Amino acid sequence: SAAHLRHRRIVHFGFAFDYSLNHVDPSSPLVDAPVPPQWGEVLDRAREAVGQAGWAVDQVTVNEYQPGHGEAV
């Protein structure tokens, strides 16, 4: 399920995100929302781009921003 936070919708895959700690909670796997296997090719390219080709991706966070809003820097 999606959460809403400051002009954006957020969906987590893999593990729950603890907003009070601003970190993934490795003790809370999202059984109903694993990382979709169809994302494999994109995730492989992302890992290679940052020099982490050997790492497994077990958590993905997707942010959808409303028009006119973007990521704060």
PDB file of C-alpha atoms in Angstrom:
ATOM      1  CA  SER A   1       0.000   0.000   0.000  1.00  0.00           C
ATOM      2  CA  ALA A   2       1.135   3.539  -0.695  1.00  0.00           C
ATOM      3  CA  ALA A   3       1.909   6.180   1.897  1.00  0.00           C
ATOM      4  CA  HIS A   4       1.527   9.893   1.287  1.00  0.00           C
ATOM      5  CA  LEU A   5       4.119  12.354   2.502  1.00  0.00           C
ATOM      6  CA  ARG A   6       4.578  16.002   1.477  1.00  0.00           C
ATOM      7  CA  HIS A   7       3.227  16.140  -2.073  1.00  0.00           C
ATOM      8  CA  ARG A   8       4.331  12.629  -2.942  1.00  0.00           C
ATOM      9  CA  ARG A   9       3.132   9.073  -2.885  1.00  0.00           C
ATOM     10  CA  ILE A  10       5.610   6.488  -1.634  1.00  0.00           C
ATOM     11  CA  VAL A  11       5.572   2.735  -2.167  1.00  0.00           C
ATOM     12  CA  HIS A  12       8.072   0.389  -0.533  1.00  0.00           C
ATOM     13  CA  PHE A  13       9.036  -3.048  -1.805  1.00  0.00           C
ATOM     14  CA  GLY A  14      11.043  -5.607   0.150  1.00  0.00           C
ATOM     15  CA  PHE A  15      11.039  -4.266   3.715  1.00  0.00           C
ATOM     16  CA  ALA A  16       9.067  -1.767   5.779  1.00  0.00           C
ATOM     17  CA  PHE A  17      10.540   1.704   6.138  1.00  0.00           C
ATOM     18  CA  ASP A  18      10.646   3.155   9.639  1.00  0.00           C
ATOM     19  CA  TYR A  19      10.108   6.901   9.212  1.00  0.00           C
ATOM     20  CA  SER A  20      10.920   7.578  12.868  1.00  0.00           C
ATOM     21  CA  LEU A  21      14.450   6.236  12.247  1.00  0.00           C
ATOM     22  CA  ASN A  22      14.584   7.190   8.556  1.00  0.00           C
ATOM     23  CA  HIS A  23      15.778   3.674   7.783  1.00  0.00           C
ATOM     24  CA  VAL A  24      14.589   0.318   6.463  1.00  0.00           C
ATOM     25  CA  ASP A  25      13.517  -2.140   9.153  1.00  0.00           C
ATOM     26  CA  PRO A  26      15.220  -5.455   8.232  1.00  0.00           C
ATOM     27  CA  SER A  27      13.067  -7.286  10.789  1.00  0.00           C
ATOM     28  CA  SER A  28       9.874  -6.329   8.885  1.00  0.00           C
ATOM     29  CA  PRO A  29       9.790  -7.924   5.437  1.00  0.00           C
ATOM     30  CA  LEU A  30       6.855  -6.844   3.281  1.00  0.00           C
ATOM     31  CA  VAL A  31       5.502 -10.295   2.461  1.00  0.00           C
ATOM     32  CA  ASP A  32       2.825  -8.857   0.157  1.00  0.00           C
ATOM     33  CA  ALA A  33       5.271  -6.462  -1.568  1.00  0.00           C
ATOM     34  CA  PRO A  34       8.535  -8.146  -2.527  1.00  0.00           C
ATOM     35  CA  VAL A  35      10.817  -6.447  -5.060  1.00  0.00           C
ATOM     36  CA  PRO A  36       9.123  -7.276  -8.393  1.00  0.00           C
ATOM     37  CA  PRO A  37      11.232  -9.766 -10.400  1.00  0.00           C
ATOM     38  CA  GLN A  38      10.394  -7.848 -13.615  1.00  0.00           C
ATOM     39  CA  TRP A  39      12.589  -5.009 -12.308  1.00  0.00           C
ATOM     40  CA  GLY A  40      15.694  -7.205 -12.511  1.00  0.00           C
ATOM     41  CA  GLU A  41      17.208  -5.653 -15.645  1.00  0.00           C
ATOM     42  CA  VAL A  42      16.736  -2.074 -14.429  1.00  0.00           C
ATOM     43  CA  LEU A  43      18.122  -2.910 -10.989  1.00  0.00           C
ATOM     44  CA  ASP A  44      21.120  -4.687 -12.574  1.00  0.00           C
ATOM     45  CA  ARG A  45      21.936  -1.553 -14.591  1.00  0.00           C
ATOM     46  CA  ALA A  46      21.536   0.667 -11.521  1.00  0.00           C
ATOM     47  CA  ARG A  47      23.888  -1.532  -9.471  1.00  0.00           C
ATOM     48  CA  GLU A  48      26.462  -1.518 -12.262  1.00  0.00           C
ATOM     49  CA  ALA A  49      26.196   2.277 -12.614  1.00  0.00           C
ATOM     50  CA  VAL A  50      27.177   2.767  -8.964  1.00  0.00           C
ATOM     51  CA  GLY A  51      29.836   0.055  -8.959  1.00  0.00           C
ATOM     52  CA  GLN A  52      27.858  -2.467  -6.901  1.00  0.00           C
ATOM     53  CA  ALA A  53      27.121  -5.133  -9.527  1.00  0.00           C
ATOM     54  CA  GLY A  54      27.592  -7.965  -6.998  1.00  0.00           C
ATOM     55  CA  TRP A  55      25.079  -6.671  -4.461  1.00  0.00           C
ATOM     56  CA  ALA A  56      21.577  -8.112  -4.165  1.00  0.00           C
ATOM     57  CA  VAL A  57      18.678  -5.656  -4.201  1.00  0.00           C
ATOM     58  CA  ASP A  58      16.179  -6.534  -1.495  1.00  0.00           C
ATOM     59  CA  GLN A  59      14.605  -3.097  -0.887  1.00  0.00           C
ATOM     60  CA  VAL A  60      13.205  -0.526  -3.321  1.00  0.00           C
ATOM     61  CA  THR A  61      11.405   2.724  -2.540  1.00  0.00           C
ATOM     62  CA  VAL A  62       9.406   4.451  -5.278  1.00  0.00           C
ATOM     63  CA  ASN A  63       8.413   8.123  -4.934  1.00  0.00           C
ATOM     64  CA  GLU A  64       5.764   9.686  -7.166  1.00  0.00           C
ATOM     65  CA  TYR A  65       5.760  13.472  -6.946  1.00  0.00           C
ATOM     66  CA  GLN A  66       2.727  15.633  -7.699  1.00  0.00           C
ATOM     67  CA  PRO A  67       3.092  18.023 -10.648  1.00  0.00           C
ATOM     68  CA  GLY A  68       5.131  21.088  -9.703  1.00  0.00           C
ATOM     69  CA  HIS A  69       6.880  19.329  -6.829  1.00  0.00           C
ATOM     70  CA  GLY A  70      10.171  17.506  -6.894  1.00  0.00           C
ATOM     71  CA  GLU A  71      12.738  16.117  -4.587  1.00  0.00           C
ATOM     72  CA  ALA A  72      13.999  18.660  -2.082  1.00  0.00           C
ATOM     73  CA  VAL A  73      17.726  19.212  -2.064  1.00  0.00           C
TER      74      VAL A  73
END
